[in-house]
GROMACS .gro file of N, CA and C in nm:
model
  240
    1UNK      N    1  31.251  19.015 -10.899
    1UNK     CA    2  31.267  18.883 -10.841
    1UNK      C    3  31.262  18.893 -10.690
    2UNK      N    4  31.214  18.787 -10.628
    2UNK     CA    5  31.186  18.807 -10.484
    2UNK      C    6  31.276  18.749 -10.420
    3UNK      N    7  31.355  18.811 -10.306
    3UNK     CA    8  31.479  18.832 -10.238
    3UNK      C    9  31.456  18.685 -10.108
    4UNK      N   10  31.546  18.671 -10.069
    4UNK     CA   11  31.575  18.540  -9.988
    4UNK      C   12  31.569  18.561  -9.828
    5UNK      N   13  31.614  18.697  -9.818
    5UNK     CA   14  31.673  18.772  -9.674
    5UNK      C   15  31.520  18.778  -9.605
    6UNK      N   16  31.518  18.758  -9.434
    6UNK     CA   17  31.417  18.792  -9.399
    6UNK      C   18  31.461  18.771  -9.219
    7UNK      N   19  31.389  18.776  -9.169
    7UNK     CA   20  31.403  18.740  -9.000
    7UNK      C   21  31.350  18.676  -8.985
    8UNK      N   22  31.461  18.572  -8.927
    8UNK     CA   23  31.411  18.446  -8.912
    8UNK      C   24  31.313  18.427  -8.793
    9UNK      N   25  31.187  18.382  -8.836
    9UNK     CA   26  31.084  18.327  -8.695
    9UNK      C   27  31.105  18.308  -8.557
   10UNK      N   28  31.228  18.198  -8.550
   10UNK     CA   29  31.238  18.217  -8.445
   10UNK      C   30  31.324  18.348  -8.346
   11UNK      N   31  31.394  18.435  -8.399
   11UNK     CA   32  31.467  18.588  -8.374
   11UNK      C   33  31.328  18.644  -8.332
   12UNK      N   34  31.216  18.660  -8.423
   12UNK     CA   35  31.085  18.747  -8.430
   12UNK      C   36  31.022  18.707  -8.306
   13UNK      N   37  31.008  18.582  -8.263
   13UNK     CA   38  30.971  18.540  -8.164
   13UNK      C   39  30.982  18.550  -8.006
   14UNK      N   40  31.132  18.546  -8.018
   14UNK     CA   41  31.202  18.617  -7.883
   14UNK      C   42  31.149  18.754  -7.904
   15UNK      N   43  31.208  18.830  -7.983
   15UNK     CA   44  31.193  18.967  -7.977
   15UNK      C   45  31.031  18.999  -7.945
   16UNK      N   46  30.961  18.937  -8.030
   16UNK     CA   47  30.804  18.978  -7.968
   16UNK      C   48  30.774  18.966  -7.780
   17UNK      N   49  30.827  18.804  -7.743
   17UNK     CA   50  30.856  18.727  -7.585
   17UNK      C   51  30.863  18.889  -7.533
   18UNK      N   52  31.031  18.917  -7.577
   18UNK     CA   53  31.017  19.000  -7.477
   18UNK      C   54  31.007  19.115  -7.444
   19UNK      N   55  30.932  19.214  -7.592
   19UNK     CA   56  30.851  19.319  -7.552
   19UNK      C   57  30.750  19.266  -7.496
   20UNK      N   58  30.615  19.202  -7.525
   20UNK     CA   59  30.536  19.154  -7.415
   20UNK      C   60  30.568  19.142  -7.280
   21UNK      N   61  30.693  19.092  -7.267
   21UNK     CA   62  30.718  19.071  -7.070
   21UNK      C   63  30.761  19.206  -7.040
   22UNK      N   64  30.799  19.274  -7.116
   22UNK     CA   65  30.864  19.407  -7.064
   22UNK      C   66  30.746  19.510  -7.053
   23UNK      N   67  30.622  19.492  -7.124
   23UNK     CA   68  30.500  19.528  -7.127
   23UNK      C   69  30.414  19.494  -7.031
   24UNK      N   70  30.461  19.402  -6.939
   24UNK     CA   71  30.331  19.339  -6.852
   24UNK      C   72  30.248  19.286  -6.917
   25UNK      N   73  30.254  19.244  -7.032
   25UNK     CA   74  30.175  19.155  -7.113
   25UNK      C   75  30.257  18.992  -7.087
   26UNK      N   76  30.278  18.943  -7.046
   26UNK     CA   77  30.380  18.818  -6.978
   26UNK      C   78  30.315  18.675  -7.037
   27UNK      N   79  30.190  18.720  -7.046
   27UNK     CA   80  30.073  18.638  -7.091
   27UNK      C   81  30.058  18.567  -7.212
   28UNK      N   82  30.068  18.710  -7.263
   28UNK     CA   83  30.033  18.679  -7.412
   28UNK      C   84  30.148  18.602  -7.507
   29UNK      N   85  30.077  18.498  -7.584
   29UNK     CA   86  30.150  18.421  -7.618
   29UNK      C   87  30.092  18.438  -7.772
   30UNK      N   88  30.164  18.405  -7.900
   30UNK     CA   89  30.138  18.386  -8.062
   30UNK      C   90  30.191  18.259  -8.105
   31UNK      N   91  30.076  18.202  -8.166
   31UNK     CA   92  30.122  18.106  -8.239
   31UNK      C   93  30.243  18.088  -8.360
   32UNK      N   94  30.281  18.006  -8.409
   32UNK     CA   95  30.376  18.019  -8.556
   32UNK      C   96  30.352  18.083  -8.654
   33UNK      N   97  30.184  18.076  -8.645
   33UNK     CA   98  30.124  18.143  -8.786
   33UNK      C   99  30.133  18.282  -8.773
   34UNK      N  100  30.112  18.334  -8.636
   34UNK     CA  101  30.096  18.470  -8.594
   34UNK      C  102  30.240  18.544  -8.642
   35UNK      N  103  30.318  18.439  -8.583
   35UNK     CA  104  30.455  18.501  -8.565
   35UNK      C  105  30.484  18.515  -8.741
   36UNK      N  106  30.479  18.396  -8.782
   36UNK     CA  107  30.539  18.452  -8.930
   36UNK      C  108  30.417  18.559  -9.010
   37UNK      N  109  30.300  18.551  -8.963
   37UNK     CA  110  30.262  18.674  -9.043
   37UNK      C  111  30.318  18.825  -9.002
   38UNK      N  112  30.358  18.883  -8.892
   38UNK     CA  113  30.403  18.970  -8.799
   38UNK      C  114  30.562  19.003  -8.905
   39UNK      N  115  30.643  18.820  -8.920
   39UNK     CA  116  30.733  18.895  -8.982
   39UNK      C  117  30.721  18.899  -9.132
   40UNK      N  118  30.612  18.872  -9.200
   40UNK     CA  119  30.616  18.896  -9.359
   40UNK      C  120  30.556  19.070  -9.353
   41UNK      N  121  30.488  19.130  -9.223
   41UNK     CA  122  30.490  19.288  -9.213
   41UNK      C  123  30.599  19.349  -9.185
   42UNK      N  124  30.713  19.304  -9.153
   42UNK     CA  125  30.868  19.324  -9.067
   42UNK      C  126  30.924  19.381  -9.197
   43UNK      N  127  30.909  19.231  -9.298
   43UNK     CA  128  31.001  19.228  -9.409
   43UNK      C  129  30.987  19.346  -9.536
   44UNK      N  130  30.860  19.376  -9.509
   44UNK     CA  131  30.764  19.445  -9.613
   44UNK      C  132  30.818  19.598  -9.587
   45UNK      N  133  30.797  19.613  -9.417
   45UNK     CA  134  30.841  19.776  -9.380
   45UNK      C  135  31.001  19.817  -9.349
   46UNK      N  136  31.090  19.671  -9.339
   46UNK     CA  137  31.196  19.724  -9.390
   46UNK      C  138  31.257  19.695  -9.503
   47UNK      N  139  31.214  19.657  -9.582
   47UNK     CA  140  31.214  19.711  -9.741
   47UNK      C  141  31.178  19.809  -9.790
   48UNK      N  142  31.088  19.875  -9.762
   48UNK     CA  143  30.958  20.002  -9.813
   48UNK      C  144  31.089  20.072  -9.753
   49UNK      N  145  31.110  20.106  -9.666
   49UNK     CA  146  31.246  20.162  -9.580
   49UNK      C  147  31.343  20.174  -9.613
   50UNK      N  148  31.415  20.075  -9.642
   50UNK     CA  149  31.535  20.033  -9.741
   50UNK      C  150  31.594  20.164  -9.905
   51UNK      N  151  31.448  20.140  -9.980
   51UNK     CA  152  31.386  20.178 -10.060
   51UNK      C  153  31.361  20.277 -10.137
   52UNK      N  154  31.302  20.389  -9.975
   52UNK     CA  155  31.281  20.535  -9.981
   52UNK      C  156  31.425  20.591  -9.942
   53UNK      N  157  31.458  20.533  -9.846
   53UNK     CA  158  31.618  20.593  -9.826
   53UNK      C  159  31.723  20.563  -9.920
   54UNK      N  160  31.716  20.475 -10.000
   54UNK     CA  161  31.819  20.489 -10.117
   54UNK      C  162  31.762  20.620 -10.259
   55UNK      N  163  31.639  20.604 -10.250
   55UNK     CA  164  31.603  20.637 -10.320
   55UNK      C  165  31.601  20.812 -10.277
   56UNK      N  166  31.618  20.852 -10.142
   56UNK     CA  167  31.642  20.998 -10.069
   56UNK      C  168  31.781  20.992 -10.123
   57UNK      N  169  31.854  20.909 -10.105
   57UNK     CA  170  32.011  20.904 -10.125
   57UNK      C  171  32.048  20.972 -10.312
   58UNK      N  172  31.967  20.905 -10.375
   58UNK     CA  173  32.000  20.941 -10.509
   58UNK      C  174  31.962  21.104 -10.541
   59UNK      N  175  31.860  21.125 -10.474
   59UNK     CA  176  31.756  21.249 -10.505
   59UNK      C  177  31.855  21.358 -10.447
   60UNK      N  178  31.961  21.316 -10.341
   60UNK     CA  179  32.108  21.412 -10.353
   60UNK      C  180  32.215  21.379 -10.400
   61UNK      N  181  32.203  21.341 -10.478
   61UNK     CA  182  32.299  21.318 -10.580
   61UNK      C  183  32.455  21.187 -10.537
   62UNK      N  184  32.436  21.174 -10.424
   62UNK     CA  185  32.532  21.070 -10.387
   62UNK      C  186  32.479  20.893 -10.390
   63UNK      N  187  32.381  20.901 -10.330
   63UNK     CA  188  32.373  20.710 -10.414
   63UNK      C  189  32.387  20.686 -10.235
   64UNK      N  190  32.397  20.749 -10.168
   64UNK     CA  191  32.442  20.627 -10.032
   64UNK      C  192  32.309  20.664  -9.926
   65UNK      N  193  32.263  20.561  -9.869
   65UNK     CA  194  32.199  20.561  -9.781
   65UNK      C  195  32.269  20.622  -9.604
   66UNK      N  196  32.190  20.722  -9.577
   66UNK     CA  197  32.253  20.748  -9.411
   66UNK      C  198  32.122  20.714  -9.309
   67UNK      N  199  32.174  20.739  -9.224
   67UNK     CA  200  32.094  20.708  -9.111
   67UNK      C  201  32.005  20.856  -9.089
   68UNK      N  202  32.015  20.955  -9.141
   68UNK     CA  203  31.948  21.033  -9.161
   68UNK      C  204  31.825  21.032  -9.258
   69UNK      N  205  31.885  20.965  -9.345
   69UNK     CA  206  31.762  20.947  -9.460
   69UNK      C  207  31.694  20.862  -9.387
   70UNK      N  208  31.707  20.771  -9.312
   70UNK     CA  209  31.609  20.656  -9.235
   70UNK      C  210  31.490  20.734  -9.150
   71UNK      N  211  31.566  20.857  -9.065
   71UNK     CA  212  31.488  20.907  -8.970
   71UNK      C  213  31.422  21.041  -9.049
   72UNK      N  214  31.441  21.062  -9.134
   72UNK     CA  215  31.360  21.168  -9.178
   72UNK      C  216  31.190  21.071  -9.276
   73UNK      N  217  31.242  20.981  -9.322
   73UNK     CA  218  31.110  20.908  -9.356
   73UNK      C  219  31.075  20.808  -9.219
   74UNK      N  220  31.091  20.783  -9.208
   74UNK     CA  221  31.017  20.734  -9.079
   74UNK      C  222  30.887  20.736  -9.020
   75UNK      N  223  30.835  20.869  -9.015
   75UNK     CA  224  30.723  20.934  -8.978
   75UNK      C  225  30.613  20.882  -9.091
   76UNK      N  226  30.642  20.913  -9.231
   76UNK     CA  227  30.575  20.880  -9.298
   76UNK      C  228  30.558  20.741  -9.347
   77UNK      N  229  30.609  20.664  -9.304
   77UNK     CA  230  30.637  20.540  -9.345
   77UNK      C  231  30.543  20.485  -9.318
   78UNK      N  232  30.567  20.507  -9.096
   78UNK     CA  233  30.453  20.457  -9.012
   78UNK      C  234  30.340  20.505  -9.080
   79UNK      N  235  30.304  20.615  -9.123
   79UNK     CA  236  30.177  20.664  -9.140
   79UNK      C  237  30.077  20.602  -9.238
   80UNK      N  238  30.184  20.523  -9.341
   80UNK     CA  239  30.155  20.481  -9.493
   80UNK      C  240  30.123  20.368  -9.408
   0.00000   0.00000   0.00000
């Protein structure tokens, strides 16, 4: 069943604002459509994320997600 949780548009929006200005990109501006497609990729890669690290979590026998399991997939995540 498909989950409810997501970032909300306008959060995605600032946050995009102001890597661009912090980029010297100051310019560049995205429409609504842009922005919510940007975060249905957000929602997708921290789930896939979510996911593999619970799923690292079980594969040692404890069930809990750490912040270690996050940064050891990571690399491959981006890559996927």
């Amino acid at each position: 069943d498909e989950r409810k949780e997501h970032i909300p548009d306008d959060l995605l929006a600032v946050v995009l604002g102001r890597f661009f200005r912090e980029r010297g990109s100051g310019g560049t501006r995205m429409s609504r459509d842009a922005v919510r497609a940007v975060g249905r990729y957000m929602d997708t890669f921290v789930r896939e994320g979510v996911a593999r690290g619970a799923w690292a979590g079980e594969e040692r026998g404890n069930g809990v997600l750490e912040v270690e399991d996050l940064e050891r997939l990571a690399p491959q995540l981006l890559l996927d």
